[in-house]
Short mmCIF file of C-alpha atoms in Angstrom, two decimals:
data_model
loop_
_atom_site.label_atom_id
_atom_site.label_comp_id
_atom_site.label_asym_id
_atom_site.label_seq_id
_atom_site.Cartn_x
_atom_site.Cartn_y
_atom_site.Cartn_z
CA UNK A 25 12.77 3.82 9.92
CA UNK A 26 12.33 5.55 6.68
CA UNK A 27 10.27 8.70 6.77
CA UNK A 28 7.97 9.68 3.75
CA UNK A 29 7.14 12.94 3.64
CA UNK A 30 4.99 14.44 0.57
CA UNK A 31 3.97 18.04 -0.12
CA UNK A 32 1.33 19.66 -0.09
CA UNK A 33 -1.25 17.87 1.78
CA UNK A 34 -3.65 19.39 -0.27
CA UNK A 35 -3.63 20.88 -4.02
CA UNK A 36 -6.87 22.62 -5.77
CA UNK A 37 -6.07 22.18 -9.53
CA UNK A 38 -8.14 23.72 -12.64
CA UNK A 39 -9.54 20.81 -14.97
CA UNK A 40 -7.30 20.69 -17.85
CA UNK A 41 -4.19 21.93 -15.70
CA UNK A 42 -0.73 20.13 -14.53
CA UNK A 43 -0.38 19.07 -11.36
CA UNK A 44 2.90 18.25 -9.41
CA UNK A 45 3.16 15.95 -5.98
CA UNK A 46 6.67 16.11 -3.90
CA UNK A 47 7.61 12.66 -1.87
CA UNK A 48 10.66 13.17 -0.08
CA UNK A 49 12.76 10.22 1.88
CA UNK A 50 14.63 10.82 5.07
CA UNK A 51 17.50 7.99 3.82
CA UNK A 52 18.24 7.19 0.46
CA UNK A 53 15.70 4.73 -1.18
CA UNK A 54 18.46 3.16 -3.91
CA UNK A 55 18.81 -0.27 -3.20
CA UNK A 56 21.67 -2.68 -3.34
CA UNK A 57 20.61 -4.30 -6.49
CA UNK A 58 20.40 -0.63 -7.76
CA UNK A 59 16.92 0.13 -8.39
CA UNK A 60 15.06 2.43 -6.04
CA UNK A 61 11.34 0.95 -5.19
CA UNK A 62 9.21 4.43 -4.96
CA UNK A 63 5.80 3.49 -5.93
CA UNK A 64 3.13 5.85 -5.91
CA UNK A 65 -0.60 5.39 -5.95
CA UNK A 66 -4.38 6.74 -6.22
CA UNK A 67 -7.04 5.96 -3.84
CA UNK A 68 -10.48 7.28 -5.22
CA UNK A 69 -13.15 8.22 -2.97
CA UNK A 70 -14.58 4.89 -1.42
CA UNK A 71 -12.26 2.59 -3.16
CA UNK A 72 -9.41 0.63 -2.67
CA UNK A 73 -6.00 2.08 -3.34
CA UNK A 74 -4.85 1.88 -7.19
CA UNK A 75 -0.67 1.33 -8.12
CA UNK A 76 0.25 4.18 -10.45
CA UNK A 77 3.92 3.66 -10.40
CA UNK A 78 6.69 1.51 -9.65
CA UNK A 79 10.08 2.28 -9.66
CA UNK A 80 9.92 5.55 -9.78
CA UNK A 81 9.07 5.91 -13.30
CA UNK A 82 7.52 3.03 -14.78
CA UNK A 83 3.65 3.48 -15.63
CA UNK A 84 1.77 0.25 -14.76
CA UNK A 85 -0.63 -1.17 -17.11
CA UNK A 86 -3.92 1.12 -17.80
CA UNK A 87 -2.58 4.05 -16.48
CA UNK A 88 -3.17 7.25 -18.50
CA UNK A 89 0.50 8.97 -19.99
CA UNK A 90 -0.48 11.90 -18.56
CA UNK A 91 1.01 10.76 -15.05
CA UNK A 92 4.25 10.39 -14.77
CA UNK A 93 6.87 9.55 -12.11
CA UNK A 94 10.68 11.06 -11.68
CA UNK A 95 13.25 11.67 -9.33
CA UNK A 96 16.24 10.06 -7.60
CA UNK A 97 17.80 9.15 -4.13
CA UNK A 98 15.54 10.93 -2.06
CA UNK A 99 13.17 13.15 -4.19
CA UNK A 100 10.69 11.79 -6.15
CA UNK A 101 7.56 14.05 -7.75
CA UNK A 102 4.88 12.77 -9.38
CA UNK A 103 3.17 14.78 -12.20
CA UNK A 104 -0.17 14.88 -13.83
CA UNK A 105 0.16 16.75 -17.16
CA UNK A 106 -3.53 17.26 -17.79
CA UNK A 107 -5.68 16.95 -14.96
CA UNK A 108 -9.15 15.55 -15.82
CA UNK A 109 -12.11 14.95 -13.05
CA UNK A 110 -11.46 11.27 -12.79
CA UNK A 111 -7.89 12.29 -11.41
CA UNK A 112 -9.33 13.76 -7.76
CA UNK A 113 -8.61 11.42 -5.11
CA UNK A 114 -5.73 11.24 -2.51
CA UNK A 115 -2.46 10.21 -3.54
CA UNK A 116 0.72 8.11 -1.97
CA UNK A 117 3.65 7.63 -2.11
CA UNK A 118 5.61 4.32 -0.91
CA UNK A 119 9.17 2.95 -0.31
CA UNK A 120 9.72 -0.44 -0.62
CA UNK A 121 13.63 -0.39 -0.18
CA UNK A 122 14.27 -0.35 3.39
CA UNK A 123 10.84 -2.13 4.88
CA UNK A 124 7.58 -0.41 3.77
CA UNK A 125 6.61 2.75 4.75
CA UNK A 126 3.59 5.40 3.02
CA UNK A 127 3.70 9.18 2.61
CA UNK A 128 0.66 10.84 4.60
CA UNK A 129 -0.80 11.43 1.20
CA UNK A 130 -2.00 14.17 -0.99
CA UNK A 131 -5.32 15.62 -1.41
CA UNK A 132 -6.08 16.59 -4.97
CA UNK A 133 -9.62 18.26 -5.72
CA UNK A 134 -10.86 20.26 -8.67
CA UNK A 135 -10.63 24.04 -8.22
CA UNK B 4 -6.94 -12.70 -13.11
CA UNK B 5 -5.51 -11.65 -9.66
CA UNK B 6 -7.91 -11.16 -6.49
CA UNK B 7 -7.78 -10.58 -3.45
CA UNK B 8 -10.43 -10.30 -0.68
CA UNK B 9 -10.41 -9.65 2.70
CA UNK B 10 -12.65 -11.39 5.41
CA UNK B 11 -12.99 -11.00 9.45
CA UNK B 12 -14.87 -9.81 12.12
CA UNK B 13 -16.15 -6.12 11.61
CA UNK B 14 -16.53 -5.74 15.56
CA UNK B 15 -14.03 -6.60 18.04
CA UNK B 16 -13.63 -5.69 21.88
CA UNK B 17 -10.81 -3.89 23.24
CA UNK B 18 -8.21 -6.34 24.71
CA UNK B 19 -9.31 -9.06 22.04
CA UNK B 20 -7.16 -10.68 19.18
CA UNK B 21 -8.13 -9.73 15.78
CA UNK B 22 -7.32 -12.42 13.00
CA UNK B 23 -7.55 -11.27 9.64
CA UNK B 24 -7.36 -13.71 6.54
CA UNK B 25 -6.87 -12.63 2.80
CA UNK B 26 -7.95 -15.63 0.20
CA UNK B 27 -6.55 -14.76 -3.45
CA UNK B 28 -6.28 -16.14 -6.94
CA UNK B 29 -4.78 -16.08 -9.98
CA UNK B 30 -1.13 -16.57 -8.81
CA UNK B 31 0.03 -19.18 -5.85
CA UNK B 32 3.12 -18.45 -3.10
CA UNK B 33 4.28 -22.11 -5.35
CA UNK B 34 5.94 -18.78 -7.42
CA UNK B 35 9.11 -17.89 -6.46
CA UNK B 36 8.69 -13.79 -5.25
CA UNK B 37 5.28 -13.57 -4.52
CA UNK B 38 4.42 -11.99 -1.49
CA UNK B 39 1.22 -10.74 0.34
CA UNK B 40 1.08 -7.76 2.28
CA UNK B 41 -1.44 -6.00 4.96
CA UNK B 42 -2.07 -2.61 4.92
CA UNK B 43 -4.76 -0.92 6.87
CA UNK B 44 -6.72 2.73 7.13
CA UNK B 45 -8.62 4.45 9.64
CA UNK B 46 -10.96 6.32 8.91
CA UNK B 47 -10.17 9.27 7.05
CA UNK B 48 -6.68 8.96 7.59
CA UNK B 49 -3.27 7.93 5.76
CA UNK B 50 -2.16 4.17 4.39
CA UNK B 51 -0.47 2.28 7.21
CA UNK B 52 1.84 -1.02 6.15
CA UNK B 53 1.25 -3.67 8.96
CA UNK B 54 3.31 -6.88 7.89
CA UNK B 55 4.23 -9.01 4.60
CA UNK B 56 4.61 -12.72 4.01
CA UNK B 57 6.64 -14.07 0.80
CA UNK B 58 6.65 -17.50 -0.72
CA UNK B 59 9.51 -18.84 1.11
CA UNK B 60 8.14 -17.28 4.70
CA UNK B 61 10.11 -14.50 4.86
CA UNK B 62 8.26 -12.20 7.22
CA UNK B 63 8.06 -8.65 7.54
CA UNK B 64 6.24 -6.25 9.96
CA UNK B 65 6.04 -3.00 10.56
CA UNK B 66 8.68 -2.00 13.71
CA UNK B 67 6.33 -0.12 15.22
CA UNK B 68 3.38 -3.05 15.43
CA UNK B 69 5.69 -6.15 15.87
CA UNK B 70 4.71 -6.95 18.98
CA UNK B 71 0.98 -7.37 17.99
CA UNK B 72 1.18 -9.33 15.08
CA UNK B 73 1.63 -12.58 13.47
CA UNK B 74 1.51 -13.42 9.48
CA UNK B 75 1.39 -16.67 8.58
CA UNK B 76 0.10 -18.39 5.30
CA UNK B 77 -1.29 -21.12 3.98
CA UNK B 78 0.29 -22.44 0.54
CA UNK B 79 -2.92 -24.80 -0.07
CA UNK B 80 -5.45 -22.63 0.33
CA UNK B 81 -4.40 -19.31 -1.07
CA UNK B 82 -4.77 -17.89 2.08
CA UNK B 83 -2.85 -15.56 4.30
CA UNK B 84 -3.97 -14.76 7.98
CA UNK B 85 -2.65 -11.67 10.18
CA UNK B 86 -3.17 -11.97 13.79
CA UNK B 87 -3.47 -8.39 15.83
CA UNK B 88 -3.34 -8.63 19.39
CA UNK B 89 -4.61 -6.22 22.25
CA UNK B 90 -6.74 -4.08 20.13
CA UNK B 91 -7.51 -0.51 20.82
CA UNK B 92 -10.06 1.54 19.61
CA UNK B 93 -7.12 3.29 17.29
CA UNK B 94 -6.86 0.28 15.53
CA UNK B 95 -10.56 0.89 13.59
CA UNK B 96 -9.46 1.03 10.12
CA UNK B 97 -10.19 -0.99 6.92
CA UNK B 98 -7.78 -3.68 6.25
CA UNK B 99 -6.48 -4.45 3.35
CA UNK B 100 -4.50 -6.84 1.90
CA UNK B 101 -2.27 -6.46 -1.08
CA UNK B 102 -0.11 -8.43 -3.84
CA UNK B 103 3.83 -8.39 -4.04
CA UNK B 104 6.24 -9.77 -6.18
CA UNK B 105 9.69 -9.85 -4.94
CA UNK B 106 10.20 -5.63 -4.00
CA UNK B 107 7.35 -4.99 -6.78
CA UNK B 108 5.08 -3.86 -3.58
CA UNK B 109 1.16 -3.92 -3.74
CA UNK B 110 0.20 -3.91 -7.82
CA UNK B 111 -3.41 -5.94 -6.57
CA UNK B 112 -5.03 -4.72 -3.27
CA UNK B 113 -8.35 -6.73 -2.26
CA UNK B 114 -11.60 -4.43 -2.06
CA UNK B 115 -10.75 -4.07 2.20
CA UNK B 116 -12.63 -4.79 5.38
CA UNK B 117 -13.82 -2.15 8.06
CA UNK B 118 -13.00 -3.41 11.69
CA UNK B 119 -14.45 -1.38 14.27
CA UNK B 120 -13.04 -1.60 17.88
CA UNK B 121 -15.74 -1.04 20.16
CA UNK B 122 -17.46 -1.90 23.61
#
């Protein structure tokens, strides 16, 4: 089974500020047909979880450019550049190249 | 538009079989790729994958909850139903179900369902 581990588990940011999420694989998540499926996504307090990004690196529809996804193999980060109050919540990250597994997730709140 | 939404008991017993179903529209398993998945949360606690369904019945589940469950779905109705058996008091979560296309996992999650294992 593939293990998802992110870092931290929980990050105090300062409205206005970047923040920065590690996801890291314990096998490689590149696939045969050569993409690697790392998605990562945003559950707000009392709602249902939200898909930020697929592949990676590719922003789905309505989500603000100031998140962005990078990485390869078996580090991944995902990066807020500007973090504004809508933006607390916890956030996951997901393979979808060997099975399915989640990261524990990632606490952000506002300093 | 794509939905999804979630219905089932909200109390089970311990021991007892839990059967799930997710109903969705705007897109139909008639699509080659689509998929639906189940994911579930306890309370307070991480995502957990539980088992996917595609359009040509592929099945998926997670290795660790194999044993205890059964997807199945129904082309004609928009409908997919998960089957949990023996359930424990761990297993209080909300369950969700979720949206795939081919390994494009979970873009549309229904709104969830709270299922409380109790006495």
């Amino acid at each position: 089974d593939v293990v998802m581990t992110q870092s931290p588990l929980s990050l105090p940011v300062t409205l206005g500020q970047p923040a920065s999420i590690s996801c890291r694989s314990s096998q490689s998540l590149v696939y045969s047909d050569g993409n690697t499926y790392l998605n990562w996504f945003q559950q707000r307090p009392g709602q249902s979880p939200r898909r930020l990004i697929y592949k990676v690196s590719n922003r789905d529809s309505g989500v603000p450019d100031r998140f962005s996804g990078s990485g390869s193999g078996t580090d991944f980060t995902l990066k807020i550049s500007r973090v504004e109050a809508e933006d607390v919540g916890v956030y996951y990250c997901m393979q979808g190249t060997r099975s399915v597994t989640f990261g524990g997730g990632t606490k952000v709140e506002i300093k | 538009q794509v939905t999804l939404k979630e219905s089932g008991p909200t109390l089970v017993k311990p021991t007892q079989t839990l059967t799930l179903t997710c109903t969705f529209s705007g897109f139909s398993f008639s699509t080659s790729g689509v998929g639906v998945g189940w994911i579930r949360q306890p309370p307070g606690k991480a995502l957990e994958w539980l088992a996917l369904i595609y359009w040509d019945d592929d099945k998926w589940y997670s290795p660790s909850l194999k044993s205890r469950l059964t997807i199945t779905k129904d082309t004609s109705k928009n409908q997919v139903v998960l089957t949990m058996t023996n359930m424990d008091p761990v297993d209080t979560a909300t369950y969700y179900c979720a949206r795939t296309y081919y390994r494009n996992q979970f873009q549309y999650w229904g709104q969830g369902t709270l299922v409380t294992v109790s006495s």
